[in-house]
Short mmCIF file of N, CA and C in Angstrom, two decimals:
data_model
loop_
_atom_site.label_atom_id
_atom_site.label_comp_id
_atom_site.label_asym_id
_atom_site.label_seq_id
_atom_site.Cartn_x
_atom_site.Cartn_y
_atom_site.Cartn_z
N MET A 1 -10.72 -6.15 -25.85
CA MET A 1 -10.10 -4.76 -25.78
C MET A 1 -9.78 -4.43 -24.76
N VAL A 2 -8.72 -3.79 -24.20
CA VAL A 2 -8.67 -3.40 -22.63
C VAL A 2 -9.07 -2.12 -22.44
N VAL A 3 -10.56 -2.21 -21.08
CA VAL A 3 -11.05 -0.97 -21.22
C VAL A 3 -10.46 0.23 -20.41
N ALA A 4 -9.87 1.41 -20.84
CA ALA A 4 -9.73 2.40 -19.85
C ALA A 4 -9.70 2.68 -18.76
N THR A 5 -8.86 3.54 -17.51
CA THR A 5 -9.08 3.42 -16.80
C THR A 5 -10.65 4.40 -15.29
N PRO A 6 -10.56 3.32 -13.76
CA PRO A 6 -10.63 4.09 -13.11
C PRO A 6 -10.09 5.44 -12.91
N SER A 7 -10.99 6.26 -11.94
CA SER A 7 -10.63 7.46 -12.08
C SER A 7 -10.46 7.92 -10.67
N LYS A 8 -9.54 6.80 -9.96
CA LYS A 8 -10.00 6.80 -7.87
C LYS A 8 -7.84 6.93 -7.82
N SER A 9 -7.47 6.92 -7.15
CA SER A 9 -5.98 7.21 -7.00
C SER A 9 -5.56 5.78 -6.02
N VAL A 10 -5.05 5.19 -6.80
CA VAL A 10 -4.56 4.09 -6.48
C VAL A 10 -3.05 4.17 -5.81
N THR A 11 -2.97 3.84 -4.06
CA THR A 11 -1.60 3.98 -3.59
C THR A 11 -1.27 3.30 -3.60
N CYS A 12 -0.47 2.63 -3.03
CA CYS A 12 0.82 1.93 -3.04
C CYS A 12 0.90 0.89 -2.34
N ARG A 13 0.45 1.26 -0.90
CA ARG A 13 0.74 0.21 -0.11
C ARG A 13 -1.19 -0.37 -0.05
N ASP A 14 -1.91 0.63 -0.75
CA ASP A 14 -3.07 -0.06 -0.64
C ASP A 14 -2.73 -1.54 -2.11
N ASP A 15 -1.99 -1.40 -2.54
CA ASP A 15 -2.04 -2.41 -3.76
C ASP A 15 -1.41 -3.28 -3.61
N LEU A 16 -0.27 -3.01 -2.95
CA LEU A 16 0.66 -4.22 -2.49
C LEU A 16 -0.04 -5.20 -1.64
N HIS A 17 -1.00 -4.62 -0.80
CA HIS A 17 -1.77 -5.59 0.15
C HIS A 17 -1.87 -7.02 0.00
N GLY A 18 -2.83 -6.95 -1.76
CA GLY A 18 -3.06 -8.96 -2.22
C GLY A 18 -2.15 -9.41 -2.64
N LEU A 19 -0.80 -8.91 -3.20
CA LEU A 19 0.36 -9.18 -3.68
C LEU A 19 1.44 -10.23 -2.39
N GLY A 20 1.00 -10.26 -1.35
CA GLY A 20 1.23 -11.24 -0.26
C GLY A 20 2.93 -11.06 -0.24
N ALA A 21 3.00 -11.23 0.90
CA ALA A 21 4.28 -10.74 1.89
C ALA A 21 5.01 -10.99 0.96
N GLY A 22 5.34 -12.67 0.76
CA GLY A 22 6.63 -13.06 -0.08
C GLY A 22 7.00 -12.91 -1.34
N ASN A 23 6.08 -11.62 -1.70
CA ASN A 23 6.61 -11.14 -3.31
C ASN A 23 7.73 -10.08 -3.12
N PRO A 24 8.85 -9.54 -3.58
CA PRO A 24 10.02 -9.00 -3.13
C PRO A 24 9.23 -7.44 -3.52
N ILE A 25 8.14 -7.13 -4.69
CA ILE A 25 7.41 -6.00 -4.43
C ILE A 25 7.18 -5.84 -2.79
N ALA A 26 6.31 -6.47 -2.36
CA ALA A 26 5.61 -5.92 -1.25
C ALA A 26 6.64 -5.84 -0.58
N ARG A 27 7.99 -6.20 -0.43
CA ARG A 27 8.71 -6.52 0.52
C ARG A 27 9.54 -5.20 0.97
N CYS A 28 10.04 -4.77 -0.96
CA CYS A 28 10.49 -3.66 -0.86
C CYS A 28 9.67 -2.07 -0.51
N ALA A 29 8.53 -2.42 -0.84
CA ALA A 29 7.83 -1.01 -0.40
C ALA A 29 7.31 -0.93 0.81
N GLY A 30 7.24 -2.31 1.52
CA GLY A 30 6.86 -2.19 3.30
C GLY A 30 8.11 -1.61 4.08
N GLN A 31 9.75 -1.20 3.51
CA GLN A 31 10.83 -0.65 4.13
C GLN A 31 10.68 0.51 3.52
N ALA A 32 10.18 0.98 2.36
CA ALA A 32 10.09 2.28 1.91
C ALA A 32 8.67 3.10 2.94
N TYR A 33 8.47 2.42 3.53
CA TYR A 33 7.11 3.26 3.82
C TYR A 33 7.69 3.43 5.81
N LYS A 34 8.72 2.68 6.26
CA LYS A 34 9.17 3.20 7.54
C LYS A 34 9.54 4.34 7.31
N GLU A 35 9.57 5.27 5.99
CA GLU A 35 10.29 6.06 6.09
C GLU A 35 8.61 7.33 6.68
N GLY A 36 7.63 6.58 5.98
CA GLY A 36 6.51 7.79 5.92
C GLY A 36 5.91 8.27 4.40
N MET A 37 7.07 7.63 4.00
CA MET A 37 6.19 8.20 1.87
C MET A 37 5.56 7.10 1.63
N THR A 38 4.35 7.66 1.15
CA THR A 38 3.24 6.84 0.08
C THR A 38 3.45 7.61 -1.21
N VAL A 39 3.44 6.47 -2.36
CA VAL A 39 3.28 6.15 -4.00
C VAL A 39 1.96 6.70 -4.05
N GLU A 40 1.58 7.37 -5.01
CA GLU A 40 0.84 7.29 -5.02
C GLU A 40 0.47 7.24 -6.65
N LEU A 41 -0.70 7.05 -7.50
CA LEU A 41 -0.35 6.45 -8.68
C LEU A 41 -1.83 7.58 -8.89
N ARG A 42 -2.30 8.60 -9.92
CA ARG A 42 -3.26 9.52 -9.88
C ARG A 42 -3.62 9.62 -11.27
N PRO A 43 -4.67 10.16 -11.90
CA PRO A 43 -5.41 10.35 -13.07
C PRO A 43 -4.48 11.90 -13.57
N ILE A 44 -3.88 12.02 -14.83
CA ILE A 44 -3.82 13.32 -15.33
C ILE A 44 -5.58 13.83 -15.54
N THR A 45 -5.55 15.28 -14.78
CA THR A 45 -6.76 15.97 -14.95
C THR A 45 -5.62 17.40 -15.30
N ALA A 46 -7.08 18.01 -15.69
CA ALA A 46 -7.14 19.50 -15.73
C ALA A 46 -6.14 19.99 -14.56
N ASP A 47 -6.44 19.73 -13.02
CA ASP A 47 -5.99 20.17 -12.30
C ASP A 47 -4.23 19.97 -12.25
N ASN A 48 -4.10 18.76 -13.05
CA ASN A 48 -2.63 18.50 -13.13
C ASN A 48 -1.59 18.14 -14.01
N PHE A 49 -2.39 18.14 -14.84
CA PHE A 49 -1.74 18.43 -16.80
C PHE A 49 -0.84 19.38 -16.51
N GLU A 50 -0.93 20.48 -16.64
CA GLU A 50 0.37 21.41 -16.60
C GLU A 50 1.74 21.13 -16.20
N ALA A 51 1.43 20.53 -14.97
CA ALA A 51 1.74 20.28 -13.79
C ALA A 51 3.08 19.59 -14.25
N VAL A 52 2.30 17.86 -14.81
CA VAL A 52 3.19 17.58 -15.94
C VAL A 52 4.32 17.35 -16.65
N LEU A 53 3.95 18.30 -17.06
CA LEU A 53 3.91 18.88 -18.60
C LEU A 53 5.59 19.09 -18.39
N ARG A 54 5.92 20.07 -16.91
CA ARG A 54 6.47 20.50 -16.67
C ARG A 54 7.51 19.84 -15.92
N LEU A 55 7.35 18.81 -15.26
CA LEU A 55 8.32 17.65 -15.22
C LEU A 55 9.37 17.27 -15.96
N GLU A 56 10.85 17.54 -15.37
CA GLU A 56 11.45 17.10 -16.22
C GLU A 56 12.78 16.46 -15.47
N VAL A 57 13.69 15.58 -16.25
CA VAL A 57 14.80 14.51 -15.51
C VAL A 57 15.94 15.30 -15.30
N LEU A 58 17.22 15.41 -15.02
CA LEU A 58 18.12 15.72 -15.52
C LEU A 58 18.65 16.04 -16.82
N PRO A 59 19.86 16.87 -17.10
CA PRO A 59 20.01 16.73 -18.15
C PRO A 59 20.29 15.87 -19.37
N GLU A 60 21.34 15.14 -18.07
CA GLU A 60 22.17 13.69 -18.81
C GLU A 60 21.24 12.02 -18.96
N GLN A 61 19.75 12.25 -18.67
CA GLN A 61 18.81 11.25 -18.91
C GLN A 61 17.89 12.20 -19.79
N ALA A 62 18.20 12.98 -20.28
CA ALA A 62 17.14 13.83 -21.94
C ALA A 62 16.93 12.23 -22.55
N SER A 63 18.27 11.45 -23.20
CA SER A 63 17.57 10.56 -23.91
C SER A 63 17.81 9.28 -23.75
N PHE A 64 17.27 9.32 -22.26
CA PHE A 64 16.94 7.71 -21.89
C PHE A 64 15.16 7.59 -21.87
N VAL A 65 14.41 8.42 -21.30
CA VAL A 65 13.01 9.02 -21.75
C VAL A 65 12.38 9.79 -22.44
N ALA A 66 11.64 9.72 -22.98
CA ALA A 66 10.11 11.20 -23.71
C ALA A 66 10.09 11.59 -23.17
N PRO A 67 9.58 13.23 -23.15
CA PRO A 67 9.01 14.42 -22.10
C PRO A 67 7.73 13.84 -22.35
N ASN A 68 7.04 14.37 -21.40
CA ASN A 68 5.79 14.07 -20.56
C ASN A 68 4.59 14.30 -21.43
N VAL A 69 4.79 15.74 -22.21
CA VAL A 69 3.54 16.05 -23.32
C VAL A 69 3.99 14.94 -24.34
N ARG A 70 5.01 13.78 -24.81
CA ARG A 70 4.56 12.86 -26.19
C ARG A 70 4.07 11.62 -24.76
N GLY A 71 4.25 11.71 -24.06
CA GLY A 71 3.51 10.14 -24.02
C GLY A 71 1.83 10.68 -23.01
N ILE A 72 1.40 12.02 -22.92
CA ILE A 72 -0.15 12.25 -23.19
C ILE A 72 -0.49 12.72 -23.89
N ALA A 73 0.44 12.84 -25.17
CA ALA A 73 -0.63 12.46 -26.81
C ALA A 73 -0.69 11.26 -27.15
N GLU A 74 0.62 9.88 -26.64
CA GLU A 74 0.13 8.88 -27.09
C GLU A 74 -1.08 8.45 -26.74
N THR A 75 -1.75 8.59 -25.73
CA THR A 75 -3.24 8.53 -25.46
C THR A 75 -4.23 9.21 -26.00
N TYR A 76 -3.51 9.90 -27.31
CA TYR A 76 -4.59 10.26 -28.48
C TYR A 76 -4.37 9.53 -29.59
N ILE A 77 -3.35 8.96 -29.79
CA ILE A 77 -2.86 8.33 -30.74
C ILE A 77 -4.02 6.56 -30.70
N CYS A 78 -3.09 5.94 -29.07
CA CYS A 78 -3.06 4.38 -28.74
C CYS A 78 -4.34 5.08 -27.45
N PRO A 79 -5.85 4.45 -27.92
CA PRO A 79 -6.69 4.79 -27.26
C PRO A 79 -6.65 3.80 -25.71
N ASP A 80 -5.70 2.82 -25.46
CA ASP A 80 -5.77 1.81 -24.45
C ASP A 80 -4.79 2.02 -23.89
N ALA A 81 -3.46 3.11 -24.31
CA ALA A 81 -2.79 4.44 -23.08
C ALA A 81 -3.29 4.86 -22.22
N GLU A 82 -2.52 4.85 -20.69
CA GLU A 82 -2.86 4.68 -19.69
C GLU A 82 -2.11 6.21 -19.54
N PRO A 83 -2.24 7.33 -19.38
CA PRO A 83 -1.06 7.48 -18.20
C PRO A 83 -1.43 7.78 -16.78
N ARG A 84 -0.41 8.30 -16.05
CA ARG A 84 -0.66 8.04 -14.14
C ARG A 84 0.64 9.09 -13.88
N ALA A 85 -0.04 10.60 -13.34
CA ALA A 85 0.48 11.13 -12.55
C ALA A 85 1.52 10.24 -11.06
N VAL A 86 2.20 10.26 -10.49
CA VAL A 86 3.36 9.81 -9.51
C VAL A 86 3.20 10.85 -8.04
N TYR A 87 2.30 11.07 -7.49
CA TYR A 87 2.73 11.70 -6.71
C TYR A 87 3.11 11.09 -4.77
N ALA A 88 3.88 11.69 -4.53
CA ALA A 88 4.54 11.04 -3.01
C ALA A 88 4.27 12.45 -2.38
N GLY A 89 2.75 12.20 -1.35
CA GLY A 89 2.43 12.60 -0.47
C GLY A 89 1.65 14.09 -1.47
N ALA A 90 1.50 15.06 -1.37
CA ALA A 90 0.75 16.15 -1.74
C ALA A 90 2.08 16.37 -3.10
N ASP A 91 3.31 16.62 -3.39
CA ASP A 91 4.06 16.32 -4.23
C ASP A 91 4.33 15.62 -5.30
N LEU A 92 3.72 15.71 -6.73
CA LEU A 92 3.39 15.88 -7.40
C LEU A 92 5.48 15.35 -8.34
N VAL A 93 5.90 14.24 -8.27
CA VAL A 93 6.64 13.73 -8.25
C VAL A 93 7.36 13.00 -9.78
N GLY A 94 6.08 12.63 -11.04
CA GLY A 94 6.75 11.55 -11.51
C GLY A 94 5.52 11.36 -12.43
N PHE A 95 5.61 10.80 -13.40
CA PHE A 95 5.19 10.09 -15.02
C PHE A 95 5.42 8.76 -15.42
N VAL A 96 4.12 8.25 -15.29
CA VAL A 96 4.10 6.43 -15.72
C VAL A 96 3.00 6.77 -16.89
N LEU A 97 3.62 5.75 -17.82
CA LEU A 97 2.63 5.59 -18.63
C LEU A 97 2.66 3.76 -19.07
N PHE A 98 1.20 2.78 -19.30
CA PHE A 98 0.61 1.91 -19.59
C PHE A 98 0.11 2.07 -20.92
N HIS A 99 0.39 0.65 -21.64
CA HIS A 99 0.07 -0.20 -22.73
C HIS A 99 0.27 -1.44 -22.48
N PRO A 100 -1.00 -1.61 -22.77
CA PRO A 100 -1.40 -3.23 -23.23
C PRO A 100 -0.30 -3.65 -24.34
N ILE A 101 0.01 -4.81 -23.92
CA ILE A 101 1.43 -5.61 -25.15
C ILE A 101 0.96 -6.59 -26.02
N ASP A 102 -0.23 -6.86 -26.01
CA ASP A 102 -1.19 -6.62 -27.56
C ASP A 102 -2.81 -6.75 -27.06
N ARG A 103 -3.49 -5.56 -27.48
CA ARG A 103 -4.64 -5.49 -27.33
C ARG A 103 -6.03 -6.08 -27.43
N ASP A 104 -5.27 -6.98 -28.77
CA ASP A 104 -6.00 -8.08 -28.74
C ASP A 104 -6.11 -9.44 -27.70
N GLU A 105 -4.56 -9.64 -27.13
CA GLU A 105 -4.47 -10.45 -26.38
C GLU A 105 -4.17 -10.06 -25.22
N PRO A 106 -5.36 -9.57 -24.22
CA PRO A 106 -5.35 -9.27 -23.03
C PRO A 106 -4.08 -10.26 -22.09
N ALA A 107 -4.58 -11.31 -21.94
CA ALA A 107 -3.32 -12.18 -20.69
C ALA A 107 -2.08 -12.46 -21.28
N GLU A 108 -1.59 -11.31 -22.10
CA GLU A 108 -0.02 -11.70 -22.86
C GLU A 108 0.19 -10.52 -21.71
N GLY A 109 -0.02 -9.57 -20.77
CA GLY A 109 0.50 -8.13 -20.18
C GLY A 109 0.26 -6.92 -20.64
N HIS A 110 0.69 -6.35 -19.62
CA HIS A 110 1.11 -4.84 -19.88
C HIS A 110 2.41 -4.50 -19.97
N CYS A 111 2.90 -3.35 -19.94
CA CYS A 111 3.79 -2.60 -20.23
C CYS A 111 3.69 -1.65 -19.58
N ILE A 112 4.98 -1.37 -18.66
CA ILE A 112 5.12 0.28 -18.53
C ILE A 112 6.03 0.95 -19.43
N VAL A 113 5.41 1.60 -20.53
CA VAL A 113 5.85 2.58 -21.60
C VAL A 113 6.69 3.81 -20.54
N ARG A 114 7.03 4.41 -20.54
CA ARG A 114 6.97 5.03 -19.86
C ARG A 114 7.45 4.95 -18.08
N LEU A 115 8.28 5.73 -17.60
CA LEU A 115 8.19 6.22 -15.87
C LEU A 115 9.46 7.05 -15.52
N MET A 116 9.17 8.06 -15.28
CA MET A 116 10.33 8.76 -14.69
C MET A 116 9.94 9.29 -13.53
N ILE A 117 10.93 10.18 -12.84
CA ILE A 117 10.94 11.08 -12.07
C ILE A 117 11.65 12.08 -11.98
N ALA A 118 10.89 12.85 -11.75
CA ALA A 118 11.45 14.61 -11.78
C ALA A 118 12.62 15.05 -11.23
N ARG A 119 13.78 15.49 -11.56
CA ARG A 119 15.32 15.92 -11.41
C ARG A 119 14.91 15.65 -10.03
N GLU A 120 14.42 17.29 -9.09
CA GLU A 120 14.06 17.59 -7.72
C GLU A 120 14.02 16.39 -6.93
N PHE A 121 13.13 15.27 -8.05
CA PHE A 121 12.58 14.30 -6.41
C PHE A 121 13.73 13.21 -7.00
N GLN A 122 15.05 13.12 -7.63
CA GLN A 122 15.78 11.41 -7.58
C GLN A 122 16.37 11.47 -6.04
N GLY A 123 16.77 9.89 -6.38
CA GLY A 123 17.78 9.92 -5.58
C GLY A 123 17.26 9.92 -3.72
N ARG A 124 15.76 9.78 -3.41
CA ARG A 124 15.07 8.99 -2.52
C ARG A 124 14.28 7.99 -2.60
N GLY A 125 14.75 7.11 -2.94
CA GLY A 125 13.51 5.90 -3.47
C GLY A 125 12.21 5.96 -4.24
N LEU A 126 12.45 6.90 -4.80
CA LEU A 126 10.99 7.71 -5.22
C LEU A 126 10.44 6.90 -6.64
N GLY A 127 11.85 6.26 -7.02
CA GLY A 127 11.46 5.34 -8.30
C GLY A 127 11.05 4.34 -7.89
N ARG A 128 11.69 3.72 -7.35
CA ARG A 128 11.46 2.09 -6.88
C ARG A 128 9.97 1.96 -6.33
N GLN A 129 9.56 3.33 -5.63
CA GLN A 129 8.21 3.21 -4.85
C GLN A 129 7.27 3.18 -6.18
N ALA A 130 7.21 3.94 -7.38
CA ALA A 130 6.84 4.39 -8.65
C ALA A 130 6.66 3.17 -8.93
N LEU A 131 7.62 2.14 -8.79
CA LEU A 131 7.96 0.99 -10.05
C LEU A 131 6.72 0.25 -9.00
N ASP A 132 7.37 -0.37 -7.94
CA ASP A 132 5.91 -1.31 -7.01
C ASP A 132 5.19 -0.33 -7.65
N ALA A 133 4.35 0.84 -7.52
CA ALA A 133 2.60 1.15 -6.97
C ALA A 133 2.20 0.99 -9.08
N ALA A 134 3.86 0.93 -9.56
CA ALA A 134 3.05 0.67 -11.45
C ALA A 134 2.68 -0.71 -11.44
N VAL A 135 3.79 -1.60 -11.31
CA VAL A 135 3.30 -3.06 -11.52
C VAL A 135 2.08 -3.16 -10.47
N ALA A 136 2.14 -3.04 -9.40
CA ALA A 136 0.77 -3.49 -8.61
C ALA A 136 -0.66 -2.78 -9.78
N TRP A 137 -0.18 -1.58 -9.16
CA TRP A 137 -1.79 -1.47 -10.62
C TRP A 137 -2.11 -1.63 -11.79
N ILE A 138 -1.02 -2.47 -12.59
CA ILE A 138 -0.85 -3.11 -13.71
C ILE A 138 -1.83 -4.70 -13.15
N VAL A 139 -1.26 -5.05 -12.05
CA VAL A 139 -2.18 -6.54 -11.75
C VAL A 139 -3.02 -6.42 -10.98
N ARG A 140 -3.47 -5.63 -10.65
CA ARG A 140 -4.77 -5.75 -10.05
C ARG A 140 -5.86 -5.08 -11.09
N GLU A 141 -5.78 -4.06 -11.77
CA GLU A 141 -6.50 -3.03 -13.10
C GLU A 141 -6.69 -4.12 -14.11
N ARG A 142 -5.63 -4.39 -14.66
CA ARG A 142 -5.45 -5.41 -16.20
C ARG A 142 -5.61 -7.08 -15.08
N ARG A 143 -5.02 -7.55 -14.14
CA ARG A 143 -5.40 -8.91 -13.76
C ARG A 143 -4.37 -9.73 -14.90
N VAL A 144 -3.38 -9.22 -14.71
CA VAL A 144 -1.85 -9.80 -15.77
C VAL A 144 -0.88 -10.71 -14.39
N ASP A 145 -0.43 -10.92 -15.33
CA ASP A 145 0.92 -11.73 -14.39
C ASP A 145 2.45 -11.37 -15.00
N ARG A 146 2.46 -10.48 -16.00
CA ARG A 146 3.28 -10.17 -16.83
C ARG A 146 3.45 -8.67 -16.81
N VAL A 147 4.41 -8.26 -16.41
CA VAL A 147 5.03 -6.34 -16.57
C VAL A 147 6.17 -6.92 -17.99
N ARG A 148 5.62 -6.07 -18.68
CA ARG A 148 6.53 -5.76 -19.94
C ARG A 148 7.46 -4.26 -19.82
N LEU A 149 8.62 -3.74 -20.22
CA LEU A 149 9.35 -2.62 -19.78
C LEU A 149 10.56 -2.65 -21.16
N SER A 150 10.23 -1.50 -21.41
CA SER A 150 12.20 -1.45 -22.25
C SER A 150 13.27 0.04 -21.77
N VAL A 151 14.28 -0.95 -21.87
CA VAL A 151 14.98 0.03 -21.54
C VAL A 151 16.75 0.85 -22.47
N VAL A 152 16.86 1.98 -22.56
CA VAL A 152 18.10 2.30 -23.38
C VAL A 152 19.05 1.48 -22.61
N PRO A 153 19.41 0.56 -23.81
CA PRO A 153 21.46 0.28 -23.14
C PRO A 153 22.13 0.79 -21.95
N SER A 154 22.07 1.90 -21.96
CA SER A 154 23.19 2.91 -21.77
C SER A 154 22.42 2.90 -20.24
N ASN A 155 21.25 3.27 -20.02
CA ASN A 155 21.47 3.39 -18.80
C ASN A 155 20.88 2.63 -17.74
N ALA A 156 22.00 2.71 -17.11
CA ALA A 156 22.69 1.77 -15.65
C ALA A 156 22.26 1.50 -14.69
N THR A 157 21.76 2.80 -14.52
CA THR A 157 21.04 3.05 -13.43
C THR A 157 19.08 2.21 -13.33
N ALA A 158 18.25 2.62 -14.14
CA ALA A 158 17.58 1.89 -14.62
C ALA A 158 17.56 0.46 -14.45
N ARG A 159 18.01 -0.05 -15.40
CA ARG A 159 18.54 -1.49 -15.65
C ARG A 159 18.69 -1.99 -14.25
N GLY A 160 19.33 -1.14 -13.23
CA GLY A 160 19.40 -1.91 -12.00
C GLY A 160 18.41 -1.92 -11.13
N LEU A 161 18.14 -0.77 -11.11
CA LEU A 161 16.40 -0.68 -10.78
C LEU A 161 15.74 -1.84 -10.86
N TYR A 162 15.21 -2.11 -12.44
CA TYR A 162 14.70 -2.88 -12.63
C TYR A 162 14.96 -4.54 -12.38
N ARG A 163 16.02 -4.88 -12.18
CA ARG A 163 16.57 -5.89 -11.97
C ARG A 163 16.39 -6.44 -10.70
N SER A 164 15.96 -5.21 -9.88
CA SER A 164 16.63 -5.28 -7.96
C SER A 164 14.66 -5.68 -8.09
N ALA A 165 14.09 -5.14 -8.87
CA ALA A 165 12.52 -5.03 -9.17
C ALA A 165 12.54 -6.76 -9.40
N GLY A 166 12.76 -7.42 -9.76
CA GLY A 166 12.80 -8.98 -10.31
C GLY A 166 12.36 -8.78 -11.55
N PHE A 167 12.38 -7.80 -12.45
CA PHE A 167 12.46 -7.58 -13.62
C PHE A 167 13.38 -8.58 -14.25
N VAL A 168 13.17 -9.63 -15.86
CA VAL A 168 14.89 -9.95 -16.37
C VAL A 168 14.80 -9.79 -17.51
N GLU A 169 15.72 -9.41 -18.27
CA GLU A 169 16.17 -9.36 -19.82
C GLU A 169 15.72 -10.63 -20.54
N THR A 170 14.94 -10.45 -21.80
CA THR A 170 14.51 -11.13 -21.86
C THR A 170 15.15 -11.60 -23.74
N GLY A 171 16.69 -11.11 -24.16
CA GLY A 171 17.29 -10.99 -25.30
C GLY A 171 16.37 -10.34 -26.69
N GLU A 172 15.27 -9.81 -25.89
CA GLU A 172 15.15 -9.07 -27.35
C GLU A 172 15.14 -7.71 -27.30
N LEU A 173 14.92 -6.37 -28.22
CA LEU A 173 14.75 -5.64 -28.33
C LEU A 173 14.07 -4.84 -29.29
N ASP A 174 13.71 -3.71 -28.58
CA ASP A 174 12.33 -2.84 -28.93
C ASP A 174 13.05 -2.00 -29.56
N ASP A 175 13.08 -1.29 -30.35
CA ASP A 175 14.03 -0.38 -31.27
C ASP A 175 14.21 0.33 -30.71
N GLY A 176 15.83 -0.20 -30.43
CA GLY A 176 17.11 -0.40 -29.69
C GLY A 176 16.91 -1.15 -27.71
N GLU A 177 15.74 -1.02 -27.75
CA GLU A 177 15.91 -1.34 -26.39
C GLU A 177 16.07 -2.81 -25.81
N ILE A 178 16.60 -2.85 -24.32
CA ILE A 178 16.00 -4.09 -23.80
C ILE A 178 15.54 -4.32 -23.56
N VAL A 179 14.48 -5.43 -23.42
CA VAL A 179 12.71 -6.39 -23.08
C VAL A 179 13.61 -6.67 -21.71
N MET A 180 12.97 -5.89 -20.77
CA MET A 180 12.80 -6.81 -19.43
C MET A 180 11.31 -7.19 -19.31
N VAL A 181 10.68 -8.35 -18.24
CA VAL A 181 9.77 -8.62 -18.16
C VAL A 181 10.14 -9.28 -16.67
N LEU A 182 9.14 -9.37 -15.88
CA LEU A 182 8.42 -9.09 -15.13
C LEU A 182 7.70 -10.32 -14.28
N SER A 183 7.34 -11.61 -14.21
CA SER A 183 6.70 -12.48 -14.22
C SER A 183 5.65 -12.33 -12.65
N VAL A 184 4.56 -12.22 -12.27
CA VAL A 184 4.10 -11.81 -11.05
C VAL A 184 3.31 -13.28 -10.77
N PRO A 185 3.76 -13.90 -10.26
CA PRO A 185 2.91 -15.56 -9.88
C PRO A 185 2.04 -14.90 -9.04
N ASP A 186 1.11 -14.44 -7.90
CA ASP A 186 0.64 -14.53 -6.91
C ASP A 186 -0.51 -13.72 -7.59
N THR A 187 -1.01 -13.56 -9.08
CA THR A 187 -1.98 -12.62 -9.34
C THR A 187 -3.20 -13.47 -9.57
N PRO A 188 -4.30 -12.97 -9.47
CA PRO A 188 -5.68 -13.94 -9.60
C PRO A 188 -5.61 -15.15 -11.27
N ILE A 189 -5.29 -13.97 -12.02
CA ILE A 189 -5.26 -14.44 -13.61
C ILE A 189 -4.16 -15.79 -13.37
N SER A 190 -3.77 -16.24 -12.38
CA SER A 190 -2.12 -16.80 -12.37
C SER A 190 -2.75 -18.25 -11.13
N ARG A 191 -3.65 -17.97 -10.80
CA ARG A 191 -4.18 -18.82 -9.82
C ARG A 191 -4.95 -20.10 -10.31
#
C-alpha cells in the first residue's frame, strides 16, 4: 500500500537535481529556469482549497479534463490519490492529481491522473514545467521508474507535450483515452 503525502512543497528544480543532467526532463526544466520561473507542487490546504476549485481551463478544453473539484473528491474515494496545487512563484497556476497504477504492486509505477494549467496562465511553458515537476515528484516520492497517464485522443496539444517529454503511446485505451508511459531509467528503483 502506498502511504500518502509529505507535507512539504516540492520544487521542480530540486526534484530534477537527482535525475541526472542527461535526462530529457532535467534538460528541459533547466532551460525554463533561465527565465526565472520556478514551478512548485504544494499540498491542497485550507488556505488554497477554494482557489484551486476556481481554476478553470479554456471553454474549448473543458472536455479534456474534469473539474478540480472532482479530482479532490476522488481523494476521499481513492485514499491513495494525491492532489497537488501547481504554483509558479507566488501564483497558483494549476492542479495535478496522482494515483498508483496498482496499489498492491507499487513497483508497477504511478499515474498522473489529472494535470491542468488555468486558462490565464497558459502559453507560458508552465504546462511543461508542471509535467516535469509531477514526474520528478513521482520518481522521488514513490521511487518508481514508470509514469503513466492518459489523454483524450482529440487533445493534440497535450499529446504533443507528453511526447516531447518522452511519453510513448502504449496502444491501450483507458475509458476511451490513449494511455502513455514514460520510463525514467535513472531512478533508484532501476539501479
